[in-house]
Short mmCIF file of C-alpha atoms in Angstrom, two decimals:
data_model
loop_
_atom_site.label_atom_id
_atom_site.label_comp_id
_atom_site.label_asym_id
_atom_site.label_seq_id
_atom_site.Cartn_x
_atom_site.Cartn_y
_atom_site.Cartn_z
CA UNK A 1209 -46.68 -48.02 -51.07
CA UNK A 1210 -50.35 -47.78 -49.62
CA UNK A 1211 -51.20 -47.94 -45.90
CA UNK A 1212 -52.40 -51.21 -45.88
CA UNK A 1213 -49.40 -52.35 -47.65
CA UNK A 1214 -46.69 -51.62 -45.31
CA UNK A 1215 -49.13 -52.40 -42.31
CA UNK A 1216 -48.80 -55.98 -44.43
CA UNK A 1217 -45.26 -56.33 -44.60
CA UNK A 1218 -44.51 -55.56 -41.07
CA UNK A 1219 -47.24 -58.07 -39.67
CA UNK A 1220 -45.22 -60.73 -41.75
CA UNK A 1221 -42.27 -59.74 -40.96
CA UNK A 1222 -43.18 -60.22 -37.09
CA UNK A 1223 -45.74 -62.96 -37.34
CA UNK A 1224 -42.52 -64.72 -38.87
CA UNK A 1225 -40.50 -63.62 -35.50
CA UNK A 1226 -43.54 -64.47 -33.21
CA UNK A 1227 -42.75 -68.23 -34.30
CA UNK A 1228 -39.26 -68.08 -32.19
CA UNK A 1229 -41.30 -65.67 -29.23
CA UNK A 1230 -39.13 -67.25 -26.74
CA UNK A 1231 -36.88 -64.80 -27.95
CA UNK A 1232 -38.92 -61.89 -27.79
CA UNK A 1233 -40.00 -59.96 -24.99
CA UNK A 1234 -43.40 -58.90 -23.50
CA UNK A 1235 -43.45 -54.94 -25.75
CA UNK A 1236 -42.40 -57.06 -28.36
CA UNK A 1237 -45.02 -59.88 -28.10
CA UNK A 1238 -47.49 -56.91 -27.71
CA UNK A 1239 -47.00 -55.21 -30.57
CA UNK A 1240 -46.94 -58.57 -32.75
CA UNK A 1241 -50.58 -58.91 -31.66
CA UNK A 1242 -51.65 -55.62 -32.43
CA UNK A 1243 -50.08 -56.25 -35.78
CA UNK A 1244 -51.77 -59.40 -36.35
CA UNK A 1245 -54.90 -57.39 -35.30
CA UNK A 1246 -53.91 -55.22 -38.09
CA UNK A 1247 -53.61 -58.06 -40.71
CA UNK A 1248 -57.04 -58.99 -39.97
CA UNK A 1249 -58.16 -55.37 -40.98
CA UNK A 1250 -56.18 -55.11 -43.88
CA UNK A 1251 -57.85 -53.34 -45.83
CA UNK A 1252 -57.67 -50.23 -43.41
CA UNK A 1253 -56.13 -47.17 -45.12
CA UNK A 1254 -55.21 -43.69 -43.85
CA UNK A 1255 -58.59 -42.11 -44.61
CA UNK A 1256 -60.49 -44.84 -41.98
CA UNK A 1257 -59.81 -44.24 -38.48
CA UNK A 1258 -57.31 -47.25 -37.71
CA UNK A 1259 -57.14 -46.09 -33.85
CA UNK A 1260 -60.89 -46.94 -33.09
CA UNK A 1261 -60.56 -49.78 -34.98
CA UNK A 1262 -57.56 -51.00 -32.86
CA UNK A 1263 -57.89 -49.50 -29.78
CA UNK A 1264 -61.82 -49.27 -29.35
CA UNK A 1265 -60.84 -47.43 -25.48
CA UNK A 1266 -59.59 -44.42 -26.65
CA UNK A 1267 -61.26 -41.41 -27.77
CA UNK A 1268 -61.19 -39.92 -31.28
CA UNK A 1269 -60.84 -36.62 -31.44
CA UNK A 1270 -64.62 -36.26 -32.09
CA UNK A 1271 -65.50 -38.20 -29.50
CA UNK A 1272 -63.71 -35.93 -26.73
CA UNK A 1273 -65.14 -32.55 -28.08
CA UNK A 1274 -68.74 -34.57 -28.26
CA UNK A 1275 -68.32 -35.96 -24.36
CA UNK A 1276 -66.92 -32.16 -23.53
CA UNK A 1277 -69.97 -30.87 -24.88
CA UNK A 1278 -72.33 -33.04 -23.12
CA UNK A 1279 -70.60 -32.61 -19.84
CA UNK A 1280 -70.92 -29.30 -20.42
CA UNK A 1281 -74.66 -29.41 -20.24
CA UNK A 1282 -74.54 -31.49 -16.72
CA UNK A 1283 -71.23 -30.29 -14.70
CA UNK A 1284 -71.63 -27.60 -12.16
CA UNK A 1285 -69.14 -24.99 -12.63
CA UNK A 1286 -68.63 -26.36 -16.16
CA UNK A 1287 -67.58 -24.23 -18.92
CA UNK A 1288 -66.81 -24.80 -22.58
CA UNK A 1289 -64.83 -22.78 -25.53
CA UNK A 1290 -63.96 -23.20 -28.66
CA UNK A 1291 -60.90 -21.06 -29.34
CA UNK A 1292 -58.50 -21.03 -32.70
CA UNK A 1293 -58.97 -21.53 -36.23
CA UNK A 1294 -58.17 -25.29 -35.27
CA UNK A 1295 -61.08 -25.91 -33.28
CA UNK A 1296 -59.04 -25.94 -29.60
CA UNK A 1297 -61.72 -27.10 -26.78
CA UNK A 1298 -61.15 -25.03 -23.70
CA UNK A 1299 -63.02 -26.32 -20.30
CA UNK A 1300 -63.24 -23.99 -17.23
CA UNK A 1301 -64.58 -25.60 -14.27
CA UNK A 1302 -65.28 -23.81 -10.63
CA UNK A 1303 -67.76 -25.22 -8.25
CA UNK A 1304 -70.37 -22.80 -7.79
CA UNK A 1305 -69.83 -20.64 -4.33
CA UNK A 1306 -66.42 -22.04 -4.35
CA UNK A 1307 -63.92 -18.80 -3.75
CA UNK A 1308 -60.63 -21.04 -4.92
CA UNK A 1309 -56.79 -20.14 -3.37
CA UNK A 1310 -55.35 -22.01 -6.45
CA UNK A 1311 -56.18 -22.05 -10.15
CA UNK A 1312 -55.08 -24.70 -12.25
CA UNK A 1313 -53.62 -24.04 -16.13
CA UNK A 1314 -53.36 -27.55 -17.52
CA UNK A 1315 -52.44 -28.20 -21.24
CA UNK A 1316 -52.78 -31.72 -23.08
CA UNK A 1317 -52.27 -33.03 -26.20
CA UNK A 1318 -49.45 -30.43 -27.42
CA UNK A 1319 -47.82 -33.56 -29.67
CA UNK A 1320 -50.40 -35.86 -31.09
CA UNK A 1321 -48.81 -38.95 -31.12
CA UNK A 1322 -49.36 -38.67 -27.11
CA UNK A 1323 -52.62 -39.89 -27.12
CA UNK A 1324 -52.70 -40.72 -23.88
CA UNK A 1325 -52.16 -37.31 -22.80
CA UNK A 1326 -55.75 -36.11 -23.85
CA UNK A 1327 -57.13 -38.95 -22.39
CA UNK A 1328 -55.86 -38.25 -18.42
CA UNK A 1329 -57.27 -34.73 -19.60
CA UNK A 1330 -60.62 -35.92 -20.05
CA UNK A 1331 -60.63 -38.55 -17.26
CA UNK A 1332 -60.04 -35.51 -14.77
CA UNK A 1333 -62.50 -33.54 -16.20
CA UNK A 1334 -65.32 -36.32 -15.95
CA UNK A 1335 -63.72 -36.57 -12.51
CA UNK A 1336 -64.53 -32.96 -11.59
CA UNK A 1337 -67.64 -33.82 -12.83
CA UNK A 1338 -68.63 -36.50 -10.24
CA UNK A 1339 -68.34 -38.78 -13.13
CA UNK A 1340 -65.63 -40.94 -11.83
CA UNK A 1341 -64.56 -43.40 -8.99
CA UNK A 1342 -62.61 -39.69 -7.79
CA UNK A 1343 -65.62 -38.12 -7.38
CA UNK A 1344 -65.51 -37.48 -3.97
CA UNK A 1345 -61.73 -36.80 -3.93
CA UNK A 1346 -62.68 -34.16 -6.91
CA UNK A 1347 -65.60 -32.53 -5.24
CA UNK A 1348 -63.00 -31.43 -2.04
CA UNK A 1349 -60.63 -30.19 -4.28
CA UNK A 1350 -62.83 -27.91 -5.98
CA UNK A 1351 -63.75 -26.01 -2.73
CA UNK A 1352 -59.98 -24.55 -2.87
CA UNK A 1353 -59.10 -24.80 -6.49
CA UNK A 1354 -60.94 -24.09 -9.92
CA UNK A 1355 -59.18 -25.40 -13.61
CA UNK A 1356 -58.73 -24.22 -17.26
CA UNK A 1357 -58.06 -27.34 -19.11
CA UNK A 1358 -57.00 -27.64 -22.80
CA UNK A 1359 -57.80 -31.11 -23.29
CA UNK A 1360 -56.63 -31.98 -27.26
CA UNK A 1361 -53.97 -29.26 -28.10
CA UNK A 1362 -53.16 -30.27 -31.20
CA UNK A 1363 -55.87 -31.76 -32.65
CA UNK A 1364 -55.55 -31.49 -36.26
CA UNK A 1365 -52.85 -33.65 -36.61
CA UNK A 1366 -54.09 -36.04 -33.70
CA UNK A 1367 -56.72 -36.73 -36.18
CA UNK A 1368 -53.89 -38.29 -38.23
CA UNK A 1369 -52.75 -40.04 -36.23
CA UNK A 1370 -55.98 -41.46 -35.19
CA UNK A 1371 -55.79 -42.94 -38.80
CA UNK A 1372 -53.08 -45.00 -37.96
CA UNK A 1373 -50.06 -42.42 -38.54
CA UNK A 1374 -49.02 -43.14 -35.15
CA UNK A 1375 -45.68 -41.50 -34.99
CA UNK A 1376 -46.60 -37.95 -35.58
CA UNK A 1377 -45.48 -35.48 -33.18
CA UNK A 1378 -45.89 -31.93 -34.95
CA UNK A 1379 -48.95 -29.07 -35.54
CA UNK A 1380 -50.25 -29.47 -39.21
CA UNK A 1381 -47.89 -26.83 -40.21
CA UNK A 1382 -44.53 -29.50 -39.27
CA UNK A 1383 -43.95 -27.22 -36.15
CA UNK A 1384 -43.02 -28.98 -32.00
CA UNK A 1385 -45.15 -26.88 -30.26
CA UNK A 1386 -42.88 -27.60 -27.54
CA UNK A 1387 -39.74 -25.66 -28.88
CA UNK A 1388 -42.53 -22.53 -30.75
CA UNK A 1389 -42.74 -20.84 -27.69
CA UNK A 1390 -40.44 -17.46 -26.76
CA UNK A 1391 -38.76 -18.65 -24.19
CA UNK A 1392 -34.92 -19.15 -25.38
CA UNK A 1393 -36.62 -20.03 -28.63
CA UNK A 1394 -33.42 -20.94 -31.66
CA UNK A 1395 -34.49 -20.83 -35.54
CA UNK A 1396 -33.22 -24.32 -35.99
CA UNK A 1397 -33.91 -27.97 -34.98
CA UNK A 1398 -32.08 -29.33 -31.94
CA UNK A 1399 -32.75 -32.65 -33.72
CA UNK A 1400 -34.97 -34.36 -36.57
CA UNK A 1401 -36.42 -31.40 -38.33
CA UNK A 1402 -39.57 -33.66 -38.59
CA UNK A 1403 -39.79 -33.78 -34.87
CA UNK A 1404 -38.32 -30.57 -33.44
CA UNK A 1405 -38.67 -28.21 -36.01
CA UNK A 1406 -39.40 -24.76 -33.97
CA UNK A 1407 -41.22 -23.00 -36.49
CA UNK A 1408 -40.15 -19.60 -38.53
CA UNK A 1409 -40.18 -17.75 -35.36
CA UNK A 1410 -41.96 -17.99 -31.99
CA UNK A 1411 -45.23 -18.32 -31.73
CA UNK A 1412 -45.50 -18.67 -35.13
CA UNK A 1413 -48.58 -21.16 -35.07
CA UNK A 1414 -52.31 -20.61 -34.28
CA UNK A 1415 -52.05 -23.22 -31.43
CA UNK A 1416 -49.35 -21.94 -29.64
CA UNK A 1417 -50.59 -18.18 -29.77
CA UNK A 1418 -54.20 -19.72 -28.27
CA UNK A 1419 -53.16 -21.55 -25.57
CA UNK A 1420 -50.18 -17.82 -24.68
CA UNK A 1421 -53.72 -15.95 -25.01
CA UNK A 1422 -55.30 -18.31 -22.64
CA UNK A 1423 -52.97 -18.65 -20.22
CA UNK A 1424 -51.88 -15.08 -19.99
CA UNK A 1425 -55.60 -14.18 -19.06
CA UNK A 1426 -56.20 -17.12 -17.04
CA UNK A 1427 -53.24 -15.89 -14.71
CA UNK A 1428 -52.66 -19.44 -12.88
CA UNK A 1429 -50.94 -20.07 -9.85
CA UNK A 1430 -50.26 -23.86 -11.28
CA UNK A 1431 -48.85 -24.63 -14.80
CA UNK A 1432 -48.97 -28.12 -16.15
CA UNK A 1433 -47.84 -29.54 -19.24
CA UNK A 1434 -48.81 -33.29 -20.02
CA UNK A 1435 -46.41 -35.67 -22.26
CA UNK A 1436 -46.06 -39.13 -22.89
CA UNK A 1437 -42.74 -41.47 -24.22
CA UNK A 1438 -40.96 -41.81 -20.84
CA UNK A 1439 -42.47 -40.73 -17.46
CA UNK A 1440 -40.65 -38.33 -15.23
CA UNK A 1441 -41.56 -34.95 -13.23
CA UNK A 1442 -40.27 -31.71 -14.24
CA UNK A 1443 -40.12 -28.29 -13.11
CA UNK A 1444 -38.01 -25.33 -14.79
CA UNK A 1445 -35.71 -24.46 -16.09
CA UNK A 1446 -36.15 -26.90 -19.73
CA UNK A 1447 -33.00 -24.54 -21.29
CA UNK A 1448 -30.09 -24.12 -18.73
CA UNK A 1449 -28.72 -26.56 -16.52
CA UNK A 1450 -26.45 -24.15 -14.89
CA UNK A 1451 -29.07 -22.38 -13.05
CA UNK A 1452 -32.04 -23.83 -10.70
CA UNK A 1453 -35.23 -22.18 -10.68
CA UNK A 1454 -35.21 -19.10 -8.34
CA UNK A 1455 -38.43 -18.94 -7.75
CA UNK A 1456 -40.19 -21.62 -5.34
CA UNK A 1457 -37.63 -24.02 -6.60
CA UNK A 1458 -37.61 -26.09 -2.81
CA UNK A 1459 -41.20 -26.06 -2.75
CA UNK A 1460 -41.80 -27.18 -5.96
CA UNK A 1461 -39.24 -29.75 -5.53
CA UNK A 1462 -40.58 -31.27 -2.90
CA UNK A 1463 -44.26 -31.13 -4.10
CA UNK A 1464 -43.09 -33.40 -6.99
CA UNK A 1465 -41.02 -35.23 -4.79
CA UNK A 1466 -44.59 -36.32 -2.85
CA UNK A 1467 -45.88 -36.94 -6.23
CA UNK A 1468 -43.53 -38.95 -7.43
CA UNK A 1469 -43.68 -41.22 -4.59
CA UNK A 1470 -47.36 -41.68 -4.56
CA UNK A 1471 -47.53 -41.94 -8.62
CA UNK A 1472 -44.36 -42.25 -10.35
CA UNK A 1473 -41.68 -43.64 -8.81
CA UNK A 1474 -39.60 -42.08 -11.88
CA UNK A 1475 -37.13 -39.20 -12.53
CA UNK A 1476 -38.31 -35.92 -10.82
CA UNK A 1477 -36.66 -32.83 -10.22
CA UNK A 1478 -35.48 -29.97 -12.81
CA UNK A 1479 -34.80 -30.29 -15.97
CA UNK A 1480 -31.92 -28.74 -17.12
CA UNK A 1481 -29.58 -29.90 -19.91
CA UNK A 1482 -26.27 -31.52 -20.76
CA UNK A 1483 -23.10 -28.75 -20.96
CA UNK A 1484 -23.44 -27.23 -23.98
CA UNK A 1485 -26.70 -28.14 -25.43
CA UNK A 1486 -30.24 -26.20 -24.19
CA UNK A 1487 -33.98 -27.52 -24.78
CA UNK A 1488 -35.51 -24.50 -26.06
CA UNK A 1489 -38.73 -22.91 -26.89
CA UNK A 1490 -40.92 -24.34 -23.71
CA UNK A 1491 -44.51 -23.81 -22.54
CA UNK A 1492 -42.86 -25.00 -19.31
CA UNK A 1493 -39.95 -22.11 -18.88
CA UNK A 1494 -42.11 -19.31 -20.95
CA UNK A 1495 -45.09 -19.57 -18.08
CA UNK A 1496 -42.99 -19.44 -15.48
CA UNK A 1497 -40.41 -16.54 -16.72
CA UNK A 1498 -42.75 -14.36 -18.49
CA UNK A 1499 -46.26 -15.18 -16.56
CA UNK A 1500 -44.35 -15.47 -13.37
CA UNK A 1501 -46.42 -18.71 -12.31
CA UNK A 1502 -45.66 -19.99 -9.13
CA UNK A 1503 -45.84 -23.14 -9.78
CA UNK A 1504 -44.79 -24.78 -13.46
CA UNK A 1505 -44.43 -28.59 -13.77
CA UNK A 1506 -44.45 -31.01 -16.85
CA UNK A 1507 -45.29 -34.50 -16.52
CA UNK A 1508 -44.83 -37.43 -18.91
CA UNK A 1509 -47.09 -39.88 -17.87
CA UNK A 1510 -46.34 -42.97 -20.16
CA UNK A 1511 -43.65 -45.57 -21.73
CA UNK A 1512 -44.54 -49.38 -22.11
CA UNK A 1513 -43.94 -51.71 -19.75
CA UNK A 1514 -40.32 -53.47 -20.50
CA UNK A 1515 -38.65 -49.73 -20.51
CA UNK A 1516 -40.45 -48.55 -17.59
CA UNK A 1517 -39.37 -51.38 -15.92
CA UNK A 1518 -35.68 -50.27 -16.86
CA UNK A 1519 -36.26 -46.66 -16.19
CA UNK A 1520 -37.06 -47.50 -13.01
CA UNK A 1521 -34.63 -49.84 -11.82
CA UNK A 1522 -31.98 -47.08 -13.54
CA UNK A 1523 -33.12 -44.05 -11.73
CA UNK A 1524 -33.01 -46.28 -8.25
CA UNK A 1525 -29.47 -47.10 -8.61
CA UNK A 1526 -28.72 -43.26 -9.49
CA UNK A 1527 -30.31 -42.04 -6.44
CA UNK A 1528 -28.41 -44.68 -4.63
CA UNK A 1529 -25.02 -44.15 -6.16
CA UNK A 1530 -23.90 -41.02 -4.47
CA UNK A 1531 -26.97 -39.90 -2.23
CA UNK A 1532 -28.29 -37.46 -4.95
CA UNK A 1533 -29.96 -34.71 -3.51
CA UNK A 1534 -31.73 -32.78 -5.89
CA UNK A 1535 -32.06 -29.37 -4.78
CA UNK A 1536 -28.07 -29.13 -5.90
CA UNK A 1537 -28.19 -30.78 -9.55
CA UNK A 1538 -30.37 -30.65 -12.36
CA UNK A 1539 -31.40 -34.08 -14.19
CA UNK A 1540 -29.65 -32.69 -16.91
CA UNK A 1541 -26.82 -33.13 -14.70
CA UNK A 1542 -23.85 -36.02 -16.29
CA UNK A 1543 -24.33 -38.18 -14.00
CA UNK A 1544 -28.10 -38.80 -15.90
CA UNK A 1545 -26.11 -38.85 -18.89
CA UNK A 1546 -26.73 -42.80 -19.80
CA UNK A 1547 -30.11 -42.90 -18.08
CA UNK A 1548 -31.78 -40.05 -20.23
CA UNK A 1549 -29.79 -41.50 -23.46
CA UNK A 1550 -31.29 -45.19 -22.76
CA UNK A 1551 -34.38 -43.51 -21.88
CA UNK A 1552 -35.08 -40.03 -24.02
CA UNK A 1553 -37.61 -37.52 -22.73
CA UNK A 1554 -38.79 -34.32 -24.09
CA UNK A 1555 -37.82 -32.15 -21.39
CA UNK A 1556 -34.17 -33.76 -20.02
CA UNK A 1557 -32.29 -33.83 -23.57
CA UNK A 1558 -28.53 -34.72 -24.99
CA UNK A 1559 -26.83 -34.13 -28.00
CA UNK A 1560 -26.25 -37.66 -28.09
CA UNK A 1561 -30.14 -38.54 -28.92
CA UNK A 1562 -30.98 -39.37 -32.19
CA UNK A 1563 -34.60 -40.55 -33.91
CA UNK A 1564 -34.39 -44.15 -33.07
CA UNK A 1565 -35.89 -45.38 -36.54
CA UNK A 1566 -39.59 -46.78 -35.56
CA UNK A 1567 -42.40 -48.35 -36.96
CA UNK A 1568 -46.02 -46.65 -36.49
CA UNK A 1569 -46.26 -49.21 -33.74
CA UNK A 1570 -43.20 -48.96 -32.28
CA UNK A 1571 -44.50 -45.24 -32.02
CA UNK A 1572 -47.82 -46.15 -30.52
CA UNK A 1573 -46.47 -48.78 -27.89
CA UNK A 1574 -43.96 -46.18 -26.50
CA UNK A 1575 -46.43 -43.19 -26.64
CA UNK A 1576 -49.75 -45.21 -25.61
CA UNK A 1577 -51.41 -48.32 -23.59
CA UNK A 1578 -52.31 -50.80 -25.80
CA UNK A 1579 -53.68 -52.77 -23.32
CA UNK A 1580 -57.30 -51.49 -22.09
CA UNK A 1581 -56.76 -52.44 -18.50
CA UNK A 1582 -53.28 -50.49 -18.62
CA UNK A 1583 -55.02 -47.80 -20.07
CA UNK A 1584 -57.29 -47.42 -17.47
CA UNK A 1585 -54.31 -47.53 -14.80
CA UNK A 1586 -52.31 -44.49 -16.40
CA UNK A 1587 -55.79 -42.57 -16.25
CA UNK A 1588 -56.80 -43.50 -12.97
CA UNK A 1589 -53.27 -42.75 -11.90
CA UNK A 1590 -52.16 -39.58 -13.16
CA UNK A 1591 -56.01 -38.12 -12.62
CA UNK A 1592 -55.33 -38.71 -8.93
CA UNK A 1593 -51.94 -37.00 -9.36
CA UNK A 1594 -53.37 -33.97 -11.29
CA UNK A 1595 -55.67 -33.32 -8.15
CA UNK A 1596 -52.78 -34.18 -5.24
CA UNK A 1597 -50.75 -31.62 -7.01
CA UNK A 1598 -53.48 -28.88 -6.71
CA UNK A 1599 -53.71 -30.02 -3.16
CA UNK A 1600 -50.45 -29.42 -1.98
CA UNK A 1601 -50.49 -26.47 -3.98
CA UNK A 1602 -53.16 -25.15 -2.42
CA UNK A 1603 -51.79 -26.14 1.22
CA UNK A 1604 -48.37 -24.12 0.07
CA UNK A 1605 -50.65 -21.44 -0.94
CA UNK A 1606 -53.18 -20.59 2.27
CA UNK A 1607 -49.31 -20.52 4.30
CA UNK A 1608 -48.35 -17.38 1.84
CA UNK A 1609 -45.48 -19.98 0.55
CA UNK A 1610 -45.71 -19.07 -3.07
CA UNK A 1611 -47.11 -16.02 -5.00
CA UNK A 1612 -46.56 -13.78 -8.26
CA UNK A 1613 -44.04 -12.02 -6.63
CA UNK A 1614 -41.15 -14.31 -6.19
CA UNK A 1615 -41.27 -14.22 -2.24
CA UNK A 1616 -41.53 -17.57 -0.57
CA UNK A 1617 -40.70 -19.14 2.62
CA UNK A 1618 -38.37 -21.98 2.99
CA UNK A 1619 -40.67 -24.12 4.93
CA UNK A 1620 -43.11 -26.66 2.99
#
């Protein structure tokens, strides 16, 4: 069946549905419009580039390497790579006579259904860049902090998706760059092999052995990982719930702890895992363990409206239920059991989740704004969050609290 075929069905199917809307709710009533949107443009197919089409305010692929290159020719401190045989943009920015405590490792984009993901990237760049309404904020961070950003990690397949295959997670090759790494890495798929295949062995694909290259020479004293499909706050470990971070686990608690409260309002703390079941393979666990980074977070940034709404009224009633203090449980902890099945992330997983079947849109509305005013917010947002993290960071840092060598102090 072509493209523009099923795209067909499905806006009938729901245009049919929209005539009872009392019935449906406000992600549902979205994604009937986009739909209908779709019907109008019927006769896209996967070669055209659906996303533009649909959702004029985000970036193709093109379009971020073309705006990296230009700010590239106007940013102080601004530097630009290319790096893999997939075309990876790499930006390096350090304001000039800056002599920074705290440099910043942040990687976007790893699945490319995450859209969204790049896009924060790029807003914090432009940011950096004076470009923004953070300017200022940006320019005072810089005079204590420099960044290596990989802004589209995975842009091969993004470029699929950017023709309308909105559900795609994996690298070109059907690898999750999220389980390829050789940290606890396993040979087969926790889940949907079409979603969480790890690849033949670690570091088996071009884009995970750039961005181990990069960071490995960049040494950072930060580590971030950017997702989208739920929105939380992690820090290690991804694989084992039985054991907390050793390393600045209280001060990296309570940095995301401010950040949540500023930016999130949303499940923070360490990962971890049901009994019995790990998350393997993780950019987030591998740079801390083997890099020794002192401080390693992931963030997912995104989920639409109606379940965020849920997420959030779920994780309040957790905290409240038996005065959960975090530095003594992971999220992975059974007493998340329900909220983390109602509400799946890539970092806090159970056995229990399964592929929930989707539509391409069902995809995009979980994964992405549809709304250009929302999509705005969630840039805005988590750009502000990216530089309060370095901030606090850096605070942590000038006291000696956090460094290579595992030592900290137990003051924040």
């Amino acid at each position: 069946m072509k493209f523009s075929t099923k795209l067909a069905c499905l806006v009938a199917a729901l245009a049919a549905a929209d005539a009872v809307s009392v019935s449906i709710d406000r992600s549902q009533q979205v994604k009937a419009r986009r739909l209908r949107n779709l019907l109008k443009s019927h006769s896209l197919r996967a070669t055209t580039n659906a996303m533009a089409k649909l959702f004029p305010f985000y970036h193709t692929s093109d379009a971020i390497s073309d705006e990296l290159k230009r700010l590239a020719g106007t940013c102080p401190g601004m530097t630009l790579q290319t790096v893999s045989e997939r075309n990876i943009d790499v930006v390096t920015i350090r304001a000039p006579g800056a002599s920074p405590t705290n440099k910043n490792f942040l990687l976007f984009g790893e699945h490319a259904r995450e859209l969204i993901s790049p896009e924060s990237g790029l807003h914090l760049i432009k940011s950096l860049c004076g470009e923004t309404d953070l300017a200022e904020r940006a320019k005072a961070v810089l005079q204590d902090s420099e960044f290596q950003i990989v802004v589209n990690g995975n842009p091969v397949s993004r470029r699929k998706v950017e023709t309308g295959d909105f559900c795609l997670r994996v690298s070109p090759t059907g690898v999750d760059l999220n389980r390829n790494w050789d940290e606890h890495w396993q040979p087969d798929a926790v889940f949907s092999a079409s979603d969480t295949n790890p690849g033949p062995k670690p570091f088996s694909e071009p884009e995970t052995q750039a961005f181990r290259e990069l960071v490995t020479k960049y040494q950072p004293t930060t580590f971030l990982t950017i997702h989208s499909g739920t929105r939380g706050m992690y820090m290690p470990w991804a694989f084992d719930m039985q054991h907390l971070a050793s390393r600045n686990e209280p001060q990296m608690m309570e940095i995301l702890r401010k950040l949540d409260k500023d930016h999130c309002q949303c499940p923070f703390g360490a990962a971890g895992r049901e009994v019995g079941y790990s998350c393997p393979g993780t950019c987030l666990d591998w740079v801390y363990d083997e890099l020794k980074t002192p401080y390693a977070f992931a963030f997912e940034i995104y989920v639409d409206s109606a379940e965020n709404d849920d997420l959030k009224s779920r994780w309040e009633e957790k905290m409240a239920a038996d005065a959960f203090i975090q530095t003594e449980s992971h999220l992975g902890h059974s007493h998340f059991k329900d909220l983390f099945e109602a509400h799946p992330t890539d970092f806090v997983q159970l056995k229990s989740k399964r592929s929930r079947g989707k539509t391409q849109f069902d995809c995009f509305a979980q994964f992405n704004p549809s709304e250009a005013d929302e999509f705005q917010r969630v840039v805005e947002n988590w750009s502000a969050a990216y530089l309060d993290m370095s901030e606090l960071i850096v605070a942590n840092l000038k006291k000696g609290i956090g460094n290579s060598t595992g030592v900290v102090s137990t003051s924040v």
